[in-house]
Amino acid sequence: MRIQDLGYNDHFKKSKTEKNLEGLEVGRVIAEHKERYIVKNEKGEFEAEITGNLRFSANGRNDFPAVGDWVVLITHDSGLALIHSILPRLSVLSRQAVKKFGERQIIACNIDYTLIVQSVNRDFNINRLERYLTLCHTSKIKPIIVVSKTDLTNEQHLNDLLGKINSRIKNVPVIHLSNETQIGVDKLKKLLYKGKTYCLLGSSGVGKSSLINSLLGENRMKTDTISESVDRGKHITTYRELIPLVNGALLIDNPGMREVGIADSSGGLESTFQKIHDLSQDCRFSDCTHTSERDCAVKLAIENGEIDASYFQNYLKLEREKEHYESTVAEKRRKDKDFGKMIKRYKKTRKSNKH
Ligand code: GDP
Ligand code: ZN
């Protein structure tokens, strides 16, 4: 195996050179468990920890390695390794930290493509599809739409769904397939590229696990959970979260990935709702909210039937969520700053009390 087969490319190579880390090795984080990492490179898999320096210079959780990260490390024949630093990320998929609104938690890094899965039956929902697209745009990951379980419907209904998608979503590949009959799976395989990293998003039950099986080819067995003995006699069970697919593509699938909410999109609205963004250039007011203003190009387009009213409603809803999210983040920053000032004052008074 070569390092490129794990997704290493010129971008990471260049970063490593720029950081003057030429003498050290690189590897990709394929699993993480409580600050212990499984890192893979052309020499094999290593059980790694981070250096004290990396830990102490970290400003928060996001400065720690995550699955998919490219790290610079020193490996040892014993199978242990020490992570020196993280190479700059090309993309970051994160979600709202549980119970800590406004705080983000990284799920995986350096994903190139997302397969957004919706099934033809109950799950199909165009507004939700736009939310997932927004999440992809926010995270700088290219989307591919997968309409699954086509064996459960007839051609007319399927064409109806595809028509709905095409009328609202442009420039995103749409593949329809069945894991049951395998019809359409080959079309998706053509969009799986060597050395590129993919992930799956979609509600529970839409057929994501079945799709992984359809895309595994001969690698099927390798996704089994591996239990292993590590140093200090402890047993940890590690699920390799970077899965090799057909054509040399890679898939990141971890528990966090399954829990990404579609509310986790705080930006990327402009890309998803490109049409509204373009139209708004022609509104009379540059800060037009497209609700009650005069000479609003967006409202005009709705009246003309050029854009769908429901498309615009979904935009407004997501825009409001985004504003709410941003104000929460701003509030949190302010509190953190106040807290920092308080600590400083405390230290100062303690010092002056000592004298
Ligand atoms: P996940 O929760 O998204 O991983 O969904 P699963 O892959 O576990 O699938 C949920 C259920 O849908 C299972 O009972 C699958 O057998 C079924 N299923 C998955 N793909 C298809 C499909 O293409 N056609 C049909 N009819 N059933 C499917
Ligand atoms: Zn307007």
mmCIF file of C-alpha atoms and ligand atoms in Angstrom:
data_model
loop_
_atom_site.group_PDB
_atom_site.id
_atom_site.type_symbol
_atom_site.label_atom_id
_atom_site.label_comp_id
_atom_site.label_asym_id
_atom_site.label_seq_id
_atom_site.Cartn_x
_atom_site.Cartn_y
_atom_site.Cartn_z
ATOM 1 C CA MET A 1 0.000 0.000 0.000
ATOM 2 C CA ARG A 2 1.138 3.529 -0.752
ATOM 3 C CA ILE A 3 0.399 6.585 1.354
ATOM 4 C CA GLN A 4 -1.597 8.080 -1.568
ATOM 5 C CA ASP A 5 -4.009 5.148 -1.292
ATOM 6 C CA LEU A 6 -5.062 6.581 2.065
ATOM 7 C CA GLY A 7 -5.803 9.954 0.484
ATOM 8 C CA TYR A 8 -2.448 11.707 0.930
ATOM 9 C CA ASN A 9 -2.024 14.375 -1.737
ATOM 10 C CA ASP A 10 0.011 17.426 -2.753
ATOM 11 C CA HIS A 11 -1.926 19.727 -0.431
ATOM 12 C CA PHE A 12 -0.794 17.804 2.655
ATOM 13 C CA LYS A 13 2.684 17.249 1.259
ATOM 14 C CA LYS A 14 3.088 20.993 0.762
ATOM 15 C CA SER A 15 1.855 21.799 4.282
ATOM 16 C CA LYS A 16 4.355 19.375 5.722
ATOM 17 C CA THR A 17 7.213 20.978 3.775
ATOM 18 C CA GLU A 18 6.106 24.456 4.813
ATOM 19 C CA LYS A 19 6.138 23.440 8.458
ATOM 20 C CA ASN A 20 9.711 22.147 8.116
ATOM 21 C CA LEU A 21 8.680 18.659 9.142
ATOM 22 C CA GLU A 22 10.355 16.862 6.236
ATOM 23 C CA GLY A 23 12.229 14.387 8.414
ATOM 24 C CA LEU A 24 9.094 13.066 10.129
ATOM 25 C CA GLU A 25 6.520 10.529 8.953
ATOM 26 C CA VAL A 26 2.861 11.094 8.132
ATOM 27 C CA GLY A 27 -0.160 8.935 8.778
ATOM 28 C CA ARG A 28 -3.938 9.138 8.765
ATOM 29 C CA VAL A 29 -6.096 8.849 11.864
ATOM 30 C CA ILE A 30 -8.483 5.936 11.256
ATOM 31 C CA ALA A 31 -9.965 5.672 14.746
ATOM 32 C CA GLU A 32 -10.057 7.672 17.967
ATOM 33 C CA HIS A 33 -10.883 6.645 21.491
ATOM 34 C CA LYS A 34 -10.345 8.903 24.486
ATOM 35 C CA GLU A 35 -7.235 10.659 23.187
ATOM 36 C CA ARG A 36 -5.727 7.467 21.848
ATOM 37 C CA TYR A 37 -5.582 7.147 18.131
ATOM 38 C CA ILE A 38 -5.095 4.456 15.538
ATOM 39 C CA VAL A 39 -2.947 5.953 12.800
ATOM 40 C CA LYS A 40 -2.291 4.209 9.513
ATOM 41 C CA ASN A 41 0.447 4.726 6.942
ATOM 42 C CA GLU A 42 2.366 2.644 4.402
ATOM 43 C CA LYS A 43 4.169 0.817 7.222
ATOM 44 C CA GLY A 44 1.022 -0.331 8.984
ATOM 45 C CA GLU A 45 -1.240 0.681 11.858
ATOM 46 C CA PHE A 46 0.017 2.356 15.001
ATOM 47 C CA GLU A 47 -1.464 3.046 18.375
ATOM 48 C CA ALA A 48 -0.664 6.711 18.916
ATOM 49 C CA GLU A 49 -0.775 9.392 21.561
ATOM 50 C CA ILE A 50 -0.145 13.110 21.187
ATOM 51 C CA THR A 51 2.928 14.906 22.482
ATOM 52 C CA GLY A 52 2.632 17.003 25.623
ATOM 53 C CA ASN A 53 3.470 20.006 23.509
ATOM 54 C CA LEU A 54 0.494 19.429 21.211
ATOM 55 C CA ARG A 55 -1.773 18.969 24.224
ATOM 56 C CA PHE A 56 -0.649 22.124 25.986
ATOM 57 C CA SER A 57 -0.750 24.310 22.900
ATOM 58 C CA ALA A 58 -4.316 23.190 22.110
ATOM 59 C CA ASN A 59 -6.925 25.920 22.517
ATOM 60 C CA GLY A 60 -9.841 23.516 22.569
ATOM 61 C CA ARG A 61 -11.098 20.124 21.457
ATOM 62 C CA ASN A 62 -10.783 21.122 17.809
ATOM 63 C CA ASP A 63 -7.005 21.285 18.079
ATOM 64 C CA PHE A 64 -6.868 17.566 18.873
ATOM 65 C CA PRO A 65 -6.671 14.975 16.084
ATOM 66 C CA ALA A 66 -9.923 13.599 14.679
ATOM 67 C CA VAL A 67 -10.745 10.705 12.379
ATOM 68 C CA GLY A 68 -9.589 11.515 8.838
ATOM 69 C CA ASP A 69 -6.836 13.871 9.976
ATOM 70 C CA TRP A 70 -3.363 13.718 8.498
ATOM 71 C CA VAL A 71 -0.860 13.825 11.321
ATOM 72 C CA VAL A 72 2.903 14.127 11.498
ATOM 73 C CA LEU A 73 4.310 11.477 13.782
ATOM 74 C CA ILE A 74 7.184 9.355 14.979
ATOM 75 C CA THR A 75 6.507 5.629 14.802
ATOM 76 C CA HIS A 76 8.200 2.809 16.664
ATOM 77 C CA ASP A 77 8.641 -0.864 15.729
ATOM 78 C CA SER A 78 6.599 -1.809 18.796
ATOM 79 C CA GLY A 79 3.505 -0.453 17.046
ATOM 80 C CA LEU A 80 3.339 2.667 19.195
ATOM 81 C CA ALA A 81 3.627 6.196 17.853
ATOM 82 C CA LEU A 82 3.725 9.798 18.989
ATOM 83 C CA ILE A 83 1.736 12.443 17.144
ATOM 84 C CA HIS A 84 3.682 15.666 16.743
ATOM 85 C CA SER A 85 1.162 17.823 14.863
ATOM 86 C CA ILE A 86 -1.926 17.905 12.654
ATOM 87 C CA LEU A 87 -1.638 19.007 9.023
ATOM 88 C CA PRO A 88 -4.108 21.771 8.027
ATOM 89 C CA ARG A 89 -7.524 20.294 7.249
ATOM 90 C CA LEU A 90 -9.133 20.488 3.822
ATOM 91 C CA SER A 91 -12.624 20.041 5.238
ATOM 92 C CA VAL A 92 -14.188 19.642 8.656
ATOM 93 C CA LEU A 93 -17.494 17.951 9.407
ATOM 94 C CA SER A 94 -18.715 19.022 12.812
ATOM 95 C CA ARG A 95 -21.902 19.142 14.780
ATOM 96 C CA GLN A 96 -23.471 20.942 17.632
ATOM 97 C CA ALA A 97 -21.946 19.621 20.851
ATOM 98 C CA VAL A 98 -24.588 17.781 22.836
ATOM 99 C CA LYS A 99 -26.114 20.016 25.532
ATOM 100 C CA LYS A 100 -23.682 22.808 24.676
ATOM 101 C CA PHE A 101 -25.484 24.898 22.151
ATOM 102 C CA GLY A 102 -23.179 27.079 20.101
ATOM 103 C CA GLU A 103 -20.190 24.823 20.578
ATOM 104 C CA ARG A 104 -18.989 22.617 17.774
ATOM 105 C CA GLN A 105 -17.541 19.167 17.952
ATOM 106 C CA ILE A 106 -15.511 17.665 15.128
ATOM 107 C CA ILE A 107 -16.762 14.380 13.734
ATOM 108 C CA ALA A 108 -14.306 13.833 10.901
ATOM 109 C CA CYS A 109 -11.830 15.727 8.752
ATOM 110 C CA ASN A 110 -10.647 15.763 5.170
ATOM 111 C CA ILE A 111 -13.786 14.289 3.637
ATOM 112 C CA ASP A 112 -14.051 15.022 -0.091
ATOM 113 C CA TYR A 113 -17.609 13.890 -0.870
ATOM 114 C CA THR A 114 -20.813 13.299 1.051
ATOM 115 C CA LEU A 115 -23.375 10.778 -0.122
ATOM 116 C CA ILE A 116 -26.690 12.235 1.013
ATOM 117 C CA VAL A 117 -29.143 9.340 1.163
ATOM 118 C CA GLN A 118 -32.924 9.612 1.089
ATOM 119 C CA SER A 119 -35.241 6.717 0.308
ATOM 120 C CA VAL A 120 -38.155 6.932 -2.125
ATOM 121 C CA ASN A 121 -40.711 6.133 0.528
ATOM 122 C CA ARG A 122 -41.623 8.075 3.663
ATOM 123 C CA ASP A 123 -38.190 9.576 4.183
ATOM 124 C CA PHE A 124 -38.122 11.625 1.008
ATOM 125 C CA ASN A 125 -38.256 15.328 1.834
ATOM 126 C CA ILE A 126 -36.862 18.072 -0.366
ATOM 127 C CA ASN A 127 -36.504 20.629 2.446
ATOM 128 C CA ARG A 128 -34.448 18.191 4.430
ATOM 129 C CA LEU A 129 -32.333 17.534 1.348
ATOM 130 C CA GLU A 130 -31.569 21.252 1.146
ATOM 131 C CA ARG A 131 -30.555 21.218 4.793
ATOM 132 C CA TYR A 132 -28.069 18.434 4.170
ATOM 133 C CA LEU A 133 -26.725 20.346 1.176
ATOM 134 C CA THR A 134 -26.275 23.399 3.359
ATOM 135 C CA LEU A 135 -24.368 21.298 5.861
ATOM 136 C CA CYS A 136 -22.086 20.077 3.050
ATOM 137 C CA HIS A 137 -21.450 23.604 1.800
ATOM 138 C CA THR A 138 -20.722 24.774 5.337
ATOM 139 C CA SER A 139 -18.235 21.957 5.790
ATOM 140 C CA LYS A 140 -16.588 22.413 2.354
ATOM 141 C CA ILE A 141 -17.515 18.888 1.246
ATOM 142 C CA LYS A 142 -18.912 18.128 -2.220
ATOM 143 C CA PRO A 143 -22.403 16.594 -2.152
ATOM 144 C CA ILE A 144 -23.794 13.652 -4.137
ATOM 145 C CA ILE A 145 -27.507 12.885 -3.766
ATOM 146 C CA VAL A 146 -28.496 9.219 -3.535
ATOM 147 C CA VAL A 147 -32.165 8.286 -3.832
ATOM 148 C CA SER A 148 -32.426 4.774 -2.402
ATOM 149 C CA LYS A 149 -34.919 1.867 -2.331
ATOM 150 C CA THR A 150 -36.124 2.495 -5.891
ATOM 151 C CA ASP A 151 -37.454 -1.091 -5.925
ATOM 152 C CA LEU A 152 -40.218 0.099 -3.583
ATOM 153 C CA THR A 153 -41.814 2.448 -6.084
ATOM 154 C CA ASN A 154 -42.878 2.693 -9.718
ATOM 155 C CA GLU A 155 -41.233 4.594 -12.528
ATOM 156 C CA GLN A 156 -43.720 7.429 -12.555
ATOM 157 C CA HIS A 157 -43.361 8.201 -8.850
ATOM 158 C CA LEU A 158 -39.573 7.990 -9.146
ATOM 159 C CA ASN A 159 -39.527 10.413 -12.089
ATOM 160 C CA ASP A 160 -41.754 12.707 -10.096
ATOM 161 C CA LEU A 161 -39.245 12.763 -7.212
ATOM 162 C CA LEU A 162 -36.276 13.253 -9.511
ATOM 163 C CA GLY A 163 -38.128 16.102 -11.236
ATOM 164 C CA LYS A 164 -38.702 17.791 -7.882
ATOM 165 C CA ILE A 165 -35.001 17.531 -7.062
ATOM 166 C CA ASN A 166 -33.934 18.857 -10.461
ATOM 167 C CA SER A 167 -36.245 21.844 -10.268
ATOM 168 C CA ARG A 168 -34.747 23.032 -6.997
ATOM 169 C CA ILE A 169 -31.222 21.683 -6.800
ATOM 170 C CA LYS A 170 -28.680 22.445 -9.503
ATOM 171 C CA ASN A 171 -25.135 21.285 -10.103
ATOM 172 C CA VAL A 172 -25.296 18.322 -7.732
ATOM 173 C CA PRO A 173 -25.093 14.761 -9.105
ATOM 174 C CA VAL A 174 -28.226 12.698 -8.376
ATOM 175 C CA ILE A 175 -28.067 8.889 -8.416
ATOM 176 C CA HIS A 176 -31.038 6.598 -7.843
ATOM 177 C CA LEU A 177 -30.483 2.997 -6.842
ATOM 178 C CA SER A 178 -31.688 -0.073 -5.003
ATOM 179 C CA ASN A 179 -29.600 -2.123 -2.603
ATOM 180 C CA GLU A 180 -32.133 -4.869 -3.053
ATOM 181 C CA THR A 181 -31.825 -5.292 -6.837
ATOM 182 C CA GLN A 182 -28.453 -3.483 -7.133
ATOM 183 C CA ILE A 183 -29.870 -1.467 -10.024
ATOM 184 C CA GLY A 184 -28.093 1.911 -10.139
ATOM 185 C CA VAL A 185 -25.246 0.896 -7.822
ATOM 186 C CA ASP A 186 -22.790 0.797 -10.739
ATOM 187 C CA LYS A 187 -23.634 4.413 -11.584
ATOM 188 C CA LEU A 188 -22.668 5.439 -8.061
ATOM 189 C CA LYS A 189 -19.483 3.374 -8.232
ATOM 190 C CA LYS A 190 -18.422 5.524 -11.180
ATOM 191 C CA LEU A 191 -18.443 8.530 -8.837
ATOM 192 C CA LEU A 192 -16.120 6.826 -6.356
ATOM 193 C CA TYR A 193 -12.572 7.957 -7.043
ATOM 194 C CA LYS A 194 -9.298 6.467 -5.950
ATOM 195 C CA GLY A 195 -7.832 8.136 -2.854
ATOM 196 C CA LYS A 196 -10.928 10.305 -2.270
ATOM 197 C CA THR A 197 -12.733 10.175 1.059
ATOM 198 C CA TYR A 198 -16.512 9.854 1.348
ATOM 199 C CA CYS A 199 -19.071 9.859 4.123
ATOM 200 C CA LEU A 200 -22.773 9.033 4.339
ATOM 201 C CA LEU A 201 -25.494 11.292 5.680
ATOM 202 C CA GLY A 202 -29.173 10.486 5.973
ATOM 203 C CA SER A 203 -31.865 9.459 8.432
ATOM 204 C CA SER A 204 -31.845 6.118 10.123
ATOM 205 C CA GLY A 205 -33.359 3.347 8.004
ATOM 206 C CA VAL A 206 -32.767 4.868 4.560
ATOM 207 C CA GLY A 207 -30.296 2.122 3.654
ATOM 208 C CA LYS A 208 -26.856 3.538 4.510
ATOM 209 C CA SER A 209 -25.468 0.287 5.970
ATOM 210 C CA SER A 210 -26.873 -1.666 3.056
ATOM 211 C CA LEU A 211 -25.252 0.814 0.689
ATOM 212 C CA ILE A 212 -21.858 0.345 2.371
ATOM 213 C CA ASN A 213 -22.223 -3.379 1.729
ATOM 214 C CA SER A 214 -23.089 -2.662 -1.901
ATOM 215 C CA LEU A 215 -19.926 -0.542 -2.211
ATOM 216 C CA LEU A 216 -17.493 -2.735 -0.331
ATOM 217 C CA GLY A 217 -16.626 -5.118 -3.118
ATOM 218 C CA GLU A 218 -14.028 -7.578 -1.863
ATOM 219 C CA ASN A 219 -13.324 -5.559 1.260
ATOM 220 C CA ARG A 220 -16.481 -6.753 2.958
ATOM 221 C CA MET A 221 -14.834 -8.645 5.812
ATOM 222 C CA LYS A 222 -12.566 -5.817 6.837
ATOM 223 C CA THR A 223 -15.265 -3.710 8.450
ATOM 224 C CA ASP A 224 -15.779 -6.196 11.275
ATOM 225 C CA THR A 225 -15.035 -4.897 14.720
ATOM 226 C CA ILE A 226 -11.563 -5.870 15.768
ATOM 227 C CA SER A 227 -10.790 -6.468 19.410
ATOM 228 C CA GLU A 228 -7.168 -6.269 20.296
ATOM 229 C CA SER A 229 -4.750 -6.347 23.131
ATOM 230 C CA VAL A 230 -2.725 -3.213 23.626
ATOM 231 C CA ASP A 231 -0.001 -2.120 25.986
ATOM 232 C CA ARG A 232 -0.526 -2.115 29.736
ATOM 233 C CA GLY A 233 -2.652 -5.213 29.312
ATOM 234 C CA LYS A 234 -5.790 -3.211 28.556
ATOM 235 C CA HIS A 235 -8.280 -4.402 25.997
ATOM 236 C CA ILE A 236 -9.850 -1.876 23.724
ATOM 237 C CA THR A 237 -12.272 -2.557 20.945
ATOM 238 C CA THR A 238 -11.611 -0.412 17.967
ATOM 239 C CA TYR A 239 -13.781 -0.063 14.964
ATOM 240 C CA ARG A 240 -11.748 1.048 11.979
ATOM 241 C CA GLU A 241 -13.649 4.101 10.901
ATOM 242 C CA LEU A 242 -11.916 4.558 7.574
ATOM 243 C CA ILE A 243 -13.269 1.832 5.313
ATOM 244 C CA PRO A 244 -11.791 0.967 1.901
ATOM 245 C CA LEU A 245 -14.477 0.862 -0.790
ATOM 246 C CA VAL A 246 -14.376 -0.261 -4.417
ATOM 247 C CA ASN A 247 -12.157 1.654 -6.881
ATOM 248 C CA GLY A 248 -9.737 2.627 -4.079
ATOM 249 C CA ALA A 249 -12.165 5.125 -2.545
ATOM 250 C CA LEU A 250 -12.354 5.521 1.237
ATOM 251 C CA LEU A 251 -15.398 5.875 3.474
ATOM 252 C CA ILE A 252 -15.487 7.401 6.929
ATOM 253 C CA ASP A 253 -18.272 5.952 9.030
ATOM 254 C CA ASN A 254 -18.215 6.519 12.772
ATOM 255 C CA PRO A 255 -20.831 6.770 15.504
ATOM 256 C CA GLY A 256 -20.626 10.579 15.490
ATOM 257 C CA MET A 257 -21.372 10.607 11.778
ATOM 258 C CA ARG A 258 -24.661 8.836 12.421
ATOM 259 C CA GLU A 259 -25.694 11.539 14.846
ATOM 260 C CA VAL A 260 -25.045 14.607 12.726
ATOM 261 C CA GLY A 261 -28.226 16.590 12.944
ATOM 262 C CA ILE A 262 -29.407 18.533 9.963
ATOM 263 C CA ALA A 263 -29.674 21.519 12.270
ATOM 264 C CA ASP A 264 -25.880 21.499 12.237
ATOM 265 C CA SER A 265 -25.633 23.805 9.255
ATOM 266 C CA SER A 266 -24.710 27.315 10.262
ATOM 267 C CA GLY A 267 -23.500 28.601 6.906
ATOM 268 C CA GLY A 268 -23.463 27.566 3.281
ATOM 269 C CA LEU A 269 -26.967 28.919 2.691
ATOM 270 C CA GLU A 270 -25.775 31.099 -0.196
ATOM 271 C CA SER A 271 -24.491 28.041 -2.054
ATOM 272 C CA THR A 272 -27.604 25.955 -1.481
ATOM 273 C CA PHE A 273 -29.965 28.774 -2.333
ATOM 274 C CA GLN A 274 -27.850 30.202 -5.131
ATOM 275 C CA LYS A 275 -30.924 31.331 -7.039
ATOM 276 C CA ILE A 276 -32.201 33.481 -4.184
ATOM 277 C CA HIS A 277 -28.740 34.853 -3.653
ATOM 278 C CA ASP A 278 -28.467 35.776 -7.354
ATOM 279 C CA LEU A 279 -31.938 37.307 -7.472
ATOM 280 C CA SER A 280 -31.307 39.423 -4.384
ATOM 281 C CA GLN A 281 -28.630 41.324 -6.298
ATOM 282 C CA ASP A 282 -31.540 42.970 -8.140
ATOM 283 C CA CYS A 283 -33.503 43.951 -5.022
ATOM 284 C CA ARG A 284 -33.779 47.699 -4.454
ATOM 285 C CA PHE A 285 -32.227 47.475 -0.976
ATOM 286 C CA SER A 286 -28.947 45.689 -0.460
ATOM 287 C CA ASP A 287 -30.094 44.339 2.936
ATOM 288 C CA CYS A 288 -33.509 43.273 1.606
ATOM 289 C CA THR A 289 -35.158 40.547 3.709
ATOM 290 C CA HIS A 290 -37.509 39.745 0.792
ATOM 291 C CA THR A 291 -40.559 40.052 3.024
ATOM 292 C CA SER A 292 -42.118 43.512 2.901
ATOM 293 C CA GLU A 293 -39.683 45.703 0.954
ATOM 294 C CA ARG A 294 -40.507 47.508 -2.256
ATOM 295 C CA ASP A 295 -38.990 46.351 -5.569
ATOM 296 C CA CYS A 296 -37.926 42.975 -4.258
ATOM 297 C CA ALA A 297 -36.612 40.742 -7.039
ATOM 298 C CA VAL A 298 -37.185 37.586 -5.001
ATOM 299 C CA LYS A 299 -40.866 38.330 -4.346
ATOM 300 C CA LEU A 300 -41.285 39.175 -8.013
ATOM 301 C CA ALA A 301 -39.743 35.846 -9.011
ATOM 302 C CA ILE A 302 -42.197 34.000 -6.747
ATOM 303 C CA GLU A 303 -45.132 35.881 -8.264
ATOM 304 C CA ASN A 304 -43.895 35.041 -11.772
ATOM 305 C CA GLY A 305 -43.579 31.409 -10.815
ATOM 306 C CA GLU A 306 -39.865 31.582 -11.547
ATOM 307 C CA ILE A 307 -39.111 30.144 -8.113
ATOM 308 C CA ASP A 308 -41.223 27.991 -5.821
ATOM 309 C CA ALA A 309 -42.810 29.628 -2.776
ATOM 310 C CA SER A 310 -41.925 26.551 -0.684
ATOM 311 C CA TYR A 311 -38.287 26.843 -1.784
ATOM 312 C CA PHE A 312 -38.262 30.405 -0.498
ATOM 313 C CA GLN A 313 -40.024 29.397 2.750
ATOM 314 C CA ASN A 314 -37.357 26.777 3.421
ATOM 315 C CA TYR A 315 -34.691 29.401 2.808
ATOM 316 C CA LEU A 316 -36.283 31.782 5.310
ATOM 317 C CA LYS A 317 -36.561 29.040 7.915
ATOM 318 C CA LEU A 318 -32.903 28.041 7.591
ATOM 319 C CA GLU A 319 -31.854 31.694 7.561
ATOM 320 C CA ARG A 320 -33.650 32.247 10.890
ATOM 321 C CA GLU A 321 -31.970 29.174 12.379
ATOM 322 C CA LYS A 322 -28.630 30.453 11.220
ATOM 323 C CA GLU A 323 -29.205 33.824 12.848
ATOM 324 C CA HIS A 324 -30.263 32.157 16.070
ATOM 325 C CA TYR A 325 -27.172 29.990 16.007
ATOM 326 C CA GLU A 326 -24.862 32.914 15.296
ATOM 327 C CA SER A 327 -26.290 35.028 18.107
ATOM 328 C CA THR A 328 -25.811 32.086 20.497
ATOM 329 C CA VAL A 329 -22.191 31.784 19.424
ATOM 330 C CA ALA A 330 -21.654 35.523 19.886
ATOM 331 C CA GLU A 331 -23.228 35.313 23.340
ATOM 332 C CA LYS A 332 -20.963 32.419 24.281
ATOM 333 C CA ARG A 333 -17.862 34.287 23.079
ATOM 334 C CA ARG A 334 -18.833 37.290 25.179
ATOM 335 C CA LYS A 335 -19.257 35.100 28.272
ATOM 336 C CA ASP A 336 -15.912 33.388 27.667
ATOM 337 C CA LYS A 337 -14.258 36.786 27.371
ATOM 338 C CA ASP A 338 -15.852 37.979 30.593
ATOM 339 C CA PHE A 339 -14.705 34.815 32.285
ATOM 340 C CA GLY A 340 -11.155 35.354 31.015
ATOM 341 C CA LYS A 341 -11.177 38.900 32.386
ATOM 342 C CA MET A 342 -12.433 37.643 35.720
ATOM 343 C CA ILE A 343 -9.573 35.123 35.961
ATOM 344 C CA LYS A 344 -7.064 37.853 35.114
ATOM 345 C CA ARG A 345 -8.486 40.176 37.773
ATOM 346 C CA TYR A 346 -8.435 37.335 40.285
ATOM 347 C CA LYS A 347 -4.781 36.559 39.557
ATOM 348 C CA LYS A 348 -3.899 40.244 39.836
ATOM 349 C CA THR A 349 -5.566 40.702 43.218
ATOM 350 C CA ARG A 350 -3.995 37.503 44.476
ATOM 351 C CA LYS A 351 -0.597 38.800 43.444
ATOM 352 C CA SER A 352 -1.068 42.180 45.089
ATOM 353 C CA ASN A 353 -2.371 40.493 48.256
ATOM 354 C CA LYS A 354 0.850 38.535 48.475
ATOM 355 C CA HIS A 355 2.961 41.676 48.612
HETATM 356 P P1 GDP B 1 -29.466 2.677 7.728
HETATM 357 O O1 GDP B 1 -30.113 2.850 9.066
HETATM 358 O O2 GDP B 1 -29.541 3.927 6.930
HETATM 359 O O3 GDP B 1 -28.088 2.131 7.805
HETATM 360 O O4 GDP B 1 -30.374 1.621 6.916
HETATM 361 P P2 GDP B 1 -30.138 0.053 6.675
HETATM 362 O O5 GDP B 1 -29.127 -0.190 5.629
HETATM 363 O O6 GDP B 1 -29.930 -0.606 7.982
HETATM 364 O O7 GDP B 1 -31.539 -0.357 6.059
HETATM 365 C C1 GDP B 1 -32.775 -0.247 6.775
HETATM 366 C C2 GDP B 1 -33.764 -1.265 6.223
HETATM 367 O O8 GDP B 1 -34.044 -0.989 4.872
HETATM 368 C C3 GDP B 1 -33.229 -2.693 6.272
HETATM 369 O O9 GDP B 1 -34.292 -3.546 6.603
HETATM 370 C C4 GDP B 1 -32.770 -2.938 4.840
HETATM 371 O O10 GDP B 1 -32.840 -4.295 4.478
HETATM 372 C C5 GDP B 1 -33.764 -2.116 4.055
HETATM 373 N N1 GDP B 1 -33.180 -1.661 2.770
HETATM 374 C C6 GDP B 1 -31.985 -1.048 2.566
HETATM 375 N N2 GDP B 1 -31.820 -0.737 1.273
HETATM 376 C C7 GDP B 1 -32.934 -1.162 0.624
HETATM 377 C C8 GDP B 1 -33.383 -1.113 -0.739
HETATM 378 O O11 GDP B 1 -32.700 -0.621 -1.659
HETATM 379 N N3 GDP B 1 -34.625 -1.636 -1.016
HETATM 380 C C9 GDP B 1 -35.415 -2.173 -0.036
HETATM 381 N N4 GDP B 1 -36.607 -2.652 -0.396
HETATM 382 N N5 GDP B 1 -35.035 -2.220 1.253
HETATM 383 C C10 GDP B 1 -33.818 -1.724 1.588
HETATM 384 ZN ZN ZN B 2 -35.657 41.236 -1.855
#
